[in-house]
PDB file of C-alpha atoms and ligand atoms in Angstrom:
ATOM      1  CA  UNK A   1     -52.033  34.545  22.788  1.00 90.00           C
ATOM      2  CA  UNK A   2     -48.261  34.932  23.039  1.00 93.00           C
ATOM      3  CA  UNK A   3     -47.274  31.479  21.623  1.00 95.00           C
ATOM      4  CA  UNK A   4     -49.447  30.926  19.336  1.00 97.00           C
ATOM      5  CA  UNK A   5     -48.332  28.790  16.499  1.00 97.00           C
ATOM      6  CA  UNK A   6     -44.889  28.104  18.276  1.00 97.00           C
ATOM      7  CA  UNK A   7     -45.837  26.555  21.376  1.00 96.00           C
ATOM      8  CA  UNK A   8     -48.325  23.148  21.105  1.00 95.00           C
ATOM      9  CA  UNK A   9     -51.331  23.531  22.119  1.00 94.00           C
ATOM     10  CA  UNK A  10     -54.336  20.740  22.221  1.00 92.00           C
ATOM     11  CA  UNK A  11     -57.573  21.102  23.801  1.00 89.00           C
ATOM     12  CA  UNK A  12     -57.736  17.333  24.596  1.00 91.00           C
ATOM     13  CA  UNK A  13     -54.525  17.851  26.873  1.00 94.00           C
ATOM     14  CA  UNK A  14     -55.427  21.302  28.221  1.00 93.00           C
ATOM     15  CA  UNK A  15     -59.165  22.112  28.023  1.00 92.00           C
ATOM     16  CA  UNK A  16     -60.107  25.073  27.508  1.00 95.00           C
ATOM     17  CA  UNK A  17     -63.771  26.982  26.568  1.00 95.00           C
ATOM     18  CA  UNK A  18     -61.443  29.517  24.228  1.00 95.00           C
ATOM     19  CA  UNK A  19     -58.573  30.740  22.626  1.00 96.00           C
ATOM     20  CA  UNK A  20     -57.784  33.930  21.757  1.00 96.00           C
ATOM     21  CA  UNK A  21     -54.800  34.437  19.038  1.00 96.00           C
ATOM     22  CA  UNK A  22     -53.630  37.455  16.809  1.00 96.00           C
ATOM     23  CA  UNK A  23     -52.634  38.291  13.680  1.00 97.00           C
ATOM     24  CA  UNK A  24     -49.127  39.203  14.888  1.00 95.00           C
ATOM     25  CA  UNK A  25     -47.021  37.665  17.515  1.00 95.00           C
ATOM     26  CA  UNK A  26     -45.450  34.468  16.327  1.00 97.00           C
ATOM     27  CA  UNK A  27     -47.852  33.925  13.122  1.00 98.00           C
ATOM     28  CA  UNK A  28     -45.587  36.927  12.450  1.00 98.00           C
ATOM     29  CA  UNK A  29     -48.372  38.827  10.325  1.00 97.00           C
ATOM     30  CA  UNK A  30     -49.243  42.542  11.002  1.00 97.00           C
ATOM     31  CA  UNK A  31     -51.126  43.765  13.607  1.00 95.00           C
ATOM     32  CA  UNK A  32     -54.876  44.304  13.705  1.00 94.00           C
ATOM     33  CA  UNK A  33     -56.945  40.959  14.457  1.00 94.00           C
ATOM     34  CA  UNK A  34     -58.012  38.384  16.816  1.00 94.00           C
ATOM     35  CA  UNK A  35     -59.339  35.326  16.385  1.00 95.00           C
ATOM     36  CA  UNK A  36     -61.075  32.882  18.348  1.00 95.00           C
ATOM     37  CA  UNK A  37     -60.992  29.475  18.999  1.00 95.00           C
ATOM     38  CA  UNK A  38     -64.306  28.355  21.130  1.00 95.00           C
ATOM     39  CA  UNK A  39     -66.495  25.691  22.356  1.00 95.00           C
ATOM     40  CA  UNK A  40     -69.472  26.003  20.761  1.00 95.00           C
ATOM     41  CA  UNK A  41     -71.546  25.353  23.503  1.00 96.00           C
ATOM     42  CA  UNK A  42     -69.748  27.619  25.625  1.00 96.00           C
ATOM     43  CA  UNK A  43     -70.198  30.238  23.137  1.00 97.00           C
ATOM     44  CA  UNK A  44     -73.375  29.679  23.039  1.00 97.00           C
ATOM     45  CA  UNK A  45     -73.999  30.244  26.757  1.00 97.00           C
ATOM     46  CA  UNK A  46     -72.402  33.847  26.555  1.00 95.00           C
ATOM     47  CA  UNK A  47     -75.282  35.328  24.102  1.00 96.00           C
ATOM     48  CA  UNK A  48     -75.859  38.735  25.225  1.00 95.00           C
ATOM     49  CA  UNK A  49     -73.377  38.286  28.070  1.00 96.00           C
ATOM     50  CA  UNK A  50     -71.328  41.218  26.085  1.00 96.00           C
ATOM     51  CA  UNK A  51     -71.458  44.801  26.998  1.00 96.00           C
ATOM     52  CA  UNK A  52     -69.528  46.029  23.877  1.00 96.00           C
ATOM     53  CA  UNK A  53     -70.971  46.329  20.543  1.00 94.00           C
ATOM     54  CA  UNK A  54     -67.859  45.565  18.933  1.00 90.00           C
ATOM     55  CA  UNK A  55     -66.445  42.896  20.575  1.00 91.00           C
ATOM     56  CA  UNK A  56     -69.960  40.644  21.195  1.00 95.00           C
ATOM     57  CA  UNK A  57     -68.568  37.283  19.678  1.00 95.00           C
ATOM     58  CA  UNK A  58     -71.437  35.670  19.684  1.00 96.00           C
ATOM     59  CA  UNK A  59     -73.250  38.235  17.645  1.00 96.00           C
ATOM     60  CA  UNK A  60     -70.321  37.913  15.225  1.00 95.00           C
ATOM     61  CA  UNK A  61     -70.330  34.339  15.157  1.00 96.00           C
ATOM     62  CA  UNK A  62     -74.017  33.938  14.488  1.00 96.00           C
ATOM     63  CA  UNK A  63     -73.900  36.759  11.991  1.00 97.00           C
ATOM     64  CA  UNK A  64     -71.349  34.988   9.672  1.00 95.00           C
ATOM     65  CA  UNK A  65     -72.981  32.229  10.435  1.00 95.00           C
ATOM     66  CA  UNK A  66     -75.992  33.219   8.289  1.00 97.00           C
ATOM     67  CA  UNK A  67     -74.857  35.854   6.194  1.00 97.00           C
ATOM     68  CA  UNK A  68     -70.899  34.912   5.547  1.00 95.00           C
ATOM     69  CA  UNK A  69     -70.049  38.655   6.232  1.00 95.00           C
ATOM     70  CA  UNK A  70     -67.763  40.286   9.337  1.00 94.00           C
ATOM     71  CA  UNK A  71     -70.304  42.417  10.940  1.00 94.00           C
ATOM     72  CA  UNK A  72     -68.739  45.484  10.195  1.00 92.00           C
ATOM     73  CA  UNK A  73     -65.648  46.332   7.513  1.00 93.00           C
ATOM     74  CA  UNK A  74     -63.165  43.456   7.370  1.00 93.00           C
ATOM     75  CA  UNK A  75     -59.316  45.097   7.898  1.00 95.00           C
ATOM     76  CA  UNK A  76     -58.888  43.606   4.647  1.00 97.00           C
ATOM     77  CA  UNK A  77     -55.279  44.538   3.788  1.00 98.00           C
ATOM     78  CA  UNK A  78     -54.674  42.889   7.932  1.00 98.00           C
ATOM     79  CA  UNK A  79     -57.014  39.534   6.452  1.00 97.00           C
ATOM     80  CA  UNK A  80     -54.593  39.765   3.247  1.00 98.00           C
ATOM     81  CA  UNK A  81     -51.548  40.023   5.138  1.00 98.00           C
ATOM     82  CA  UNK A  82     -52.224  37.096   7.333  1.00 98.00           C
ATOM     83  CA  UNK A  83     -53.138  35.002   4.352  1.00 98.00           C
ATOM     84  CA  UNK A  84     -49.575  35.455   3.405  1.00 98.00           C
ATOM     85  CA  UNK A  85     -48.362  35.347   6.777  1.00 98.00           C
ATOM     86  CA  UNK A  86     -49.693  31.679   6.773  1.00 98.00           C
ATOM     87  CA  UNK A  87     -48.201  30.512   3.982  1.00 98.00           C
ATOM     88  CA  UNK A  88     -45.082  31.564   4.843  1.00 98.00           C
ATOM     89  CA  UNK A  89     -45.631  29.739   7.891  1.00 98.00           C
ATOM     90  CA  UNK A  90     -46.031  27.129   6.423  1.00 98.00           C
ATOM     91  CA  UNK A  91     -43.215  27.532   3.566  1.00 98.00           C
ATOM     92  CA  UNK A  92     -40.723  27.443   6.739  1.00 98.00           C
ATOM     93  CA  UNK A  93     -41.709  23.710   7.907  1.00 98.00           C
ATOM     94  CA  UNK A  94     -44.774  25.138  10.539  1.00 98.00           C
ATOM     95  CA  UNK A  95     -44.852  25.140  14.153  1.00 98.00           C
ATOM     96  CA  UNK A  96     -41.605  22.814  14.587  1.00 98.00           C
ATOM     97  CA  UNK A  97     -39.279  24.936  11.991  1.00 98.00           C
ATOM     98  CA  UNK A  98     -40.891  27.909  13.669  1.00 98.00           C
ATOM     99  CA  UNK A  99     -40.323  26.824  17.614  1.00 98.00           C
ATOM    100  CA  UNK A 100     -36.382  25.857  16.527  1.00 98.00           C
ATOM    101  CA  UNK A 101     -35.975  29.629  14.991  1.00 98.00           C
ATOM    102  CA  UNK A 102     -37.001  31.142  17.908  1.00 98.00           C
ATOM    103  CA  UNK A 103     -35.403  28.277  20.186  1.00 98.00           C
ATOM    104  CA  UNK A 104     -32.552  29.346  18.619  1.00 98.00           C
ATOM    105  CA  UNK A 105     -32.888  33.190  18.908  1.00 98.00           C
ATOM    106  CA  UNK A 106     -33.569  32.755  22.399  1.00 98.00           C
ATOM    107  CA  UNK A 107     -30.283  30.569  23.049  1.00 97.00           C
ATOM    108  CA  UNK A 108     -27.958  33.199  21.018  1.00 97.00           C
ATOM    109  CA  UNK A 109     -29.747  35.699  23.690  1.00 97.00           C
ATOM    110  CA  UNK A 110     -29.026  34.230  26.815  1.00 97.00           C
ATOM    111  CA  UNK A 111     -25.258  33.456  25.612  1.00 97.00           C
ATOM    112  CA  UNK A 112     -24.697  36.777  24.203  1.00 97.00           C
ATOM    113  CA  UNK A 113     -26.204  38.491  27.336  1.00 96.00           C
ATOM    114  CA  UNK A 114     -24.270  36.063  29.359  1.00 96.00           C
ATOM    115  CA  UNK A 115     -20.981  36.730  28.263  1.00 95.00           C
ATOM    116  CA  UNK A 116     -21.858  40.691  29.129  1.00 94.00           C
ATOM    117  CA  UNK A 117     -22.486  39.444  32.729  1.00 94.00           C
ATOM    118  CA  UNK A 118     -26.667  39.824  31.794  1.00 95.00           C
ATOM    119  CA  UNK A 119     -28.576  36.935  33.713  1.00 93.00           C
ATOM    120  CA  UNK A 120     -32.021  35.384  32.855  1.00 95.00           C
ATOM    121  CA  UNK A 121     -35.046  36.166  35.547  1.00 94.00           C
ATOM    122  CA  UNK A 122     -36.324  33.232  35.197  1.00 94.00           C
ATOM    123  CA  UNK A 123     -34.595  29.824  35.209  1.00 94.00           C
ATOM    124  CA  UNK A 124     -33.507  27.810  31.363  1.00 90.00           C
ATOM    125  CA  UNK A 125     -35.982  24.977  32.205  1.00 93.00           C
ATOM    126  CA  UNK A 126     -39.069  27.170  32.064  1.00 95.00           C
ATOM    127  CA  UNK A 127     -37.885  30.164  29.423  1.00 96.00           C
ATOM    128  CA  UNK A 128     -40.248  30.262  26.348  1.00 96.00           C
ATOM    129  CA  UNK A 129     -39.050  30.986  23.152  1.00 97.00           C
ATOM    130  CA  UNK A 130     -40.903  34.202  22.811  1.00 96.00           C
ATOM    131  CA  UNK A 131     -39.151  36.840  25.549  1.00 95.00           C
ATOM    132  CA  UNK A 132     -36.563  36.867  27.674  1.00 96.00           C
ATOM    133  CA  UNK A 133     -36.139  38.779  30.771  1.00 94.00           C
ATOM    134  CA  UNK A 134     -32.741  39.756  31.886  1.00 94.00           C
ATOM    135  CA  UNK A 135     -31.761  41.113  35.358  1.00 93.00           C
ATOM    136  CA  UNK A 136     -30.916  44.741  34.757  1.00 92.00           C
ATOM    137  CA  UNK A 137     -27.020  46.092  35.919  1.00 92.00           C
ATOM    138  CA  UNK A 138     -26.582  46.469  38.978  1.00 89.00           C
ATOM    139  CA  UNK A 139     -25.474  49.994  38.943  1.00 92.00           C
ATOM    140  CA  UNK A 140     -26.935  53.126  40.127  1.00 91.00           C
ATOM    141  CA  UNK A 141     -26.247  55.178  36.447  1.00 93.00           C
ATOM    142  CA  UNK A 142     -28.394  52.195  34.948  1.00 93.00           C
ATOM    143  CA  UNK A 143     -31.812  53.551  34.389  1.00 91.00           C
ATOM    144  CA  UNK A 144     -34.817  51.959  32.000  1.00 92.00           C
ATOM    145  CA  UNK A 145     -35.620  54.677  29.879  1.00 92.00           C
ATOM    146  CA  UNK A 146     -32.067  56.408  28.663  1.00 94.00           C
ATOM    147  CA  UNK A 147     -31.402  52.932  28.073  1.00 95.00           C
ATOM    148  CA  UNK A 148     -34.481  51.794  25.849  1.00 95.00           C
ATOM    149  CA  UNK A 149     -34.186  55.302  23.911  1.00 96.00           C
ATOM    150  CA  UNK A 150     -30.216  54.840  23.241  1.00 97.00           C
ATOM    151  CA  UNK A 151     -30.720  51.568  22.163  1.00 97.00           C
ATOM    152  CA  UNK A 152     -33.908  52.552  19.776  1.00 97.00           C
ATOM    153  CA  UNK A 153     -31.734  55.452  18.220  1.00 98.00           C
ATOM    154  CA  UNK A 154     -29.313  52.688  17.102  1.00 97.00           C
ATOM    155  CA  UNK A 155     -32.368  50.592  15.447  1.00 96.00           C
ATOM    156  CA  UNK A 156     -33.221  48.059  17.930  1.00 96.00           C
ATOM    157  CA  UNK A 157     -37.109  48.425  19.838  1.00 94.00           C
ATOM    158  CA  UNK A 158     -37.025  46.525  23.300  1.00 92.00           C
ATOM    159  CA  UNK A 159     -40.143  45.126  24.807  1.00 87.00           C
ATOM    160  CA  UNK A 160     -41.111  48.452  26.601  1.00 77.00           C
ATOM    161  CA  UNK A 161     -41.478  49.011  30.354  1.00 68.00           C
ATOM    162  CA  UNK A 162     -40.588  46.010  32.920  1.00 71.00           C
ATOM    163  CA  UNK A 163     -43.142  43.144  34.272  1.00 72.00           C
ATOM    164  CA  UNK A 164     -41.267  42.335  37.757  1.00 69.00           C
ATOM    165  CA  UNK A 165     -40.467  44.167  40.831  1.00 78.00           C
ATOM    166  CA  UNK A 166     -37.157  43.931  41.131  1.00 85.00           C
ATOM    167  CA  UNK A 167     -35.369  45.923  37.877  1.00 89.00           C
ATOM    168  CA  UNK A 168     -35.403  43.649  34.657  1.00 92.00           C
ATOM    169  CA  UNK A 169     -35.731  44.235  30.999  1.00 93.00           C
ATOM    170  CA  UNK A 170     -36.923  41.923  28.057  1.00 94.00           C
ATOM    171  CA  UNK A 171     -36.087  41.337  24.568  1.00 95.00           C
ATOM    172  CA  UNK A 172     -38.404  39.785  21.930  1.00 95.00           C
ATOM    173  CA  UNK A 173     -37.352  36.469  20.678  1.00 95.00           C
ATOM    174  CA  UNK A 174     -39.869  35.937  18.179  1.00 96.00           C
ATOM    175  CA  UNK A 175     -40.253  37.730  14.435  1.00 95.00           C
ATOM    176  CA  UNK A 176     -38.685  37.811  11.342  1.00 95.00           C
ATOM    177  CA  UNK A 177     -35.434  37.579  12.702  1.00 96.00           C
ATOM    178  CA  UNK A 178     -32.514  35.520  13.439  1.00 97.00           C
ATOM    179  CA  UNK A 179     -29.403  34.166  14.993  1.00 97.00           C
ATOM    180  CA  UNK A 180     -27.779  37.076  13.190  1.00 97.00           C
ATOM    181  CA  UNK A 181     -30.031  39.543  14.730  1.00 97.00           C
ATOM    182  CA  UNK A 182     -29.884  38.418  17.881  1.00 97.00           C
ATOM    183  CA  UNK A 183     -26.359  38.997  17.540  1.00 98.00           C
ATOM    184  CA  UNK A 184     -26.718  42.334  16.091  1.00 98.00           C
ATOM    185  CA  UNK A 185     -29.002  43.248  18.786  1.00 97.00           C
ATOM    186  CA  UNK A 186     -27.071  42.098  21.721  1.00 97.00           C
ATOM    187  CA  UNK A 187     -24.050  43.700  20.922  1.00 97.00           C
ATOM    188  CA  UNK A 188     -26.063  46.984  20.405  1.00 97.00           C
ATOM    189  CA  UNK A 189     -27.454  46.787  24.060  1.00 97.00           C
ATOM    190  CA  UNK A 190     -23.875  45.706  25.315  1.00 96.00           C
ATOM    191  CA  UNK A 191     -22.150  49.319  23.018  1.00 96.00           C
ATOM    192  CA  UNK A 192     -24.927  51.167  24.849  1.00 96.00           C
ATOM    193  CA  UNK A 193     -24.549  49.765  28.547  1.00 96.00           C
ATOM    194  CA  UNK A 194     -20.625  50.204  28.072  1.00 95.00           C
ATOM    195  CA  UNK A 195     -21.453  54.059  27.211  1.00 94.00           C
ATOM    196  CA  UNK A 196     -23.942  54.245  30.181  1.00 94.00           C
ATOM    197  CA  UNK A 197     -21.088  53.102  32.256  1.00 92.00           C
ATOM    198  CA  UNK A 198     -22.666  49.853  33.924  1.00 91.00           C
ATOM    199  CA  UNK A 199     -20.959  47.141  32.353  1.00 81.00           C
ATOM    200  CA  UNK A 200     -16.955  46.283  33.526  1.00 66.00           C
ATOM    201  CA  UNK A 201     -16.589  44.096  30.069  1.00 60.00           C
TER     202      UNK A 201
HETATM  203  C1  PLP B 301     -49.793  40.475  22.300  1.00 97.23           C
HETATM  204  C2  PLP B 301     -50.680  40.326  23.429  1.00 97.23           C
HETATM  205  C3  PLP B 301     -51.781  41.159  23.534  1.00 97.23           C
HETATM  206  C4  PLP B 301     -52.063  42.256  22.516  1.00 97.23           C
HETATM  207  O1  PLP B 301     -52.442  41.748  21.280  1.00 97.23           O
HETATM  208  P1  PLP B 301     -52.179  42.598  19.963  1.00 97.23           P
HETATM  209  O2  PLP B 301     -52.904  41.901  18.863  1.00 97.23           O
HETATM  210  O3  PLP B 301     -50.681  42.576  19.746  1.00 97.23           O
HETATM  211  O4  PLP B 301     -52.677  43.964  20.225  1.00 97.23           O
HETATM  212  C5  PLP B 301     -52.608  40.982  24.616  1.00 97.23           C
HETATM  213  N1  PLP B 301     -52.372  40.032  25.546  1.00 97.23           N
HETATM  214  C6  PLP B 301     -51.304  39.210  25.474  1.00 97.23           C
HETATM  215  C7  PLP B 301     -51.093  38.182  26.538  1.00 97.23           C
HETATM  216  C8  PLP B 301     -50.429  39.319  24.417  1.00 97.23           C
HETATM  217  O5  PLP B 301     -49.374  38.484  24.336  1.00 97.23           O
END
């Protein structure tokens, strides 16, 4: 779901019944639909296994199946939008000129964040190229959400709330963006944790 289009992925290697992607994330079109990759046969065992309406994929497989219609109204400007979105995917050089963008967004990140005395949760041999989570400061002044709204008011959204026990916070690596935003966005969080009074450099 996360990596999709970034990260290889091949159902002879890792087997899998599905796979769920989006129109977002790192195909980097807008928001507003799944898709599904599935085993037919497993698919086909799941009939009338759903207990929504709108998300029985089996009912919407069979039903463009037959009829070559979505079941209900398509989010066509979303379907338009990711018809772009591919091509420009594909204009860059695909999944390996894609993976080196973000490869590259995520190394400016931890350096950046480094130098401000910001380290990684998790260790370089295992980060993704899609979001980095960074140890929070130490300091008692240091809370979440000042410093998610302060940085927001300067033009830069974190990835809101925190996934781990201990206090972290994450930044996107993937997008439209690059080493010069990374940059950009880094030095924001350092001019607002230097205001907050939790960073010494
Ligand atoms: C992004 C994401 C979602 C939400 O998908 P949207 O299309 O952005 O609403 C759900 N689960 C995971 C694991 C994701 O990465």
């Amino acid at each position: 779901m996360s990596s999709f289009g970034v990260l290889p992925i091949d159902a002879r290697q890792v087997p899998f019944d599905a796979l769920i992607a989006a129109s977002g994330k790192c195909l980097e079109g807008v928001p507003g639909m799944g898709f599904v990759f599935a085993d037919k046969a497993a698919l086909a065992n799941a009939a009338g296994n759903s207990h929504s309406l709108a998300m029985d994929l089996f009912d919407q497989y069979t039903y463009m199946a037959k009829t070559g219609q979505w079941r209900f109204t398509p989010p066509t400007h979303v379907v338009a939008a990711l018809h772009e979105a591919l091509l420009q995917y594909n204009e860059e050089g695909g999944l390996p000129a894609r993976y080196q963008r973000y490869a590259n967004n995520c190394q400016v990140q931890l350096d950046e964040m480094a130098k401000l005395g910001l380290r990684s949760f998790l260790p370089a041999a295992i980060q993704a190229p899609i979001i980095v989570t960074f140890h929070a400061p130490k300091d008692p002044r240091y809370q979440f959400k000042a410093f998610y709204e302060r940085v927001k008011a300067r033009g830069f959204i974190l990835y809101p709330g925190k996934l781990t026990q201990v206090e972290t916070f994450r930044v996107g690596c993937i997008g439209h963006v690059n080493q010069a935003e990374m940059r950009a966005a880094v030095a924001t969080i350092a001019e607002v944790l230097r205001e907050m009074e939790v960073l010494d450099t």
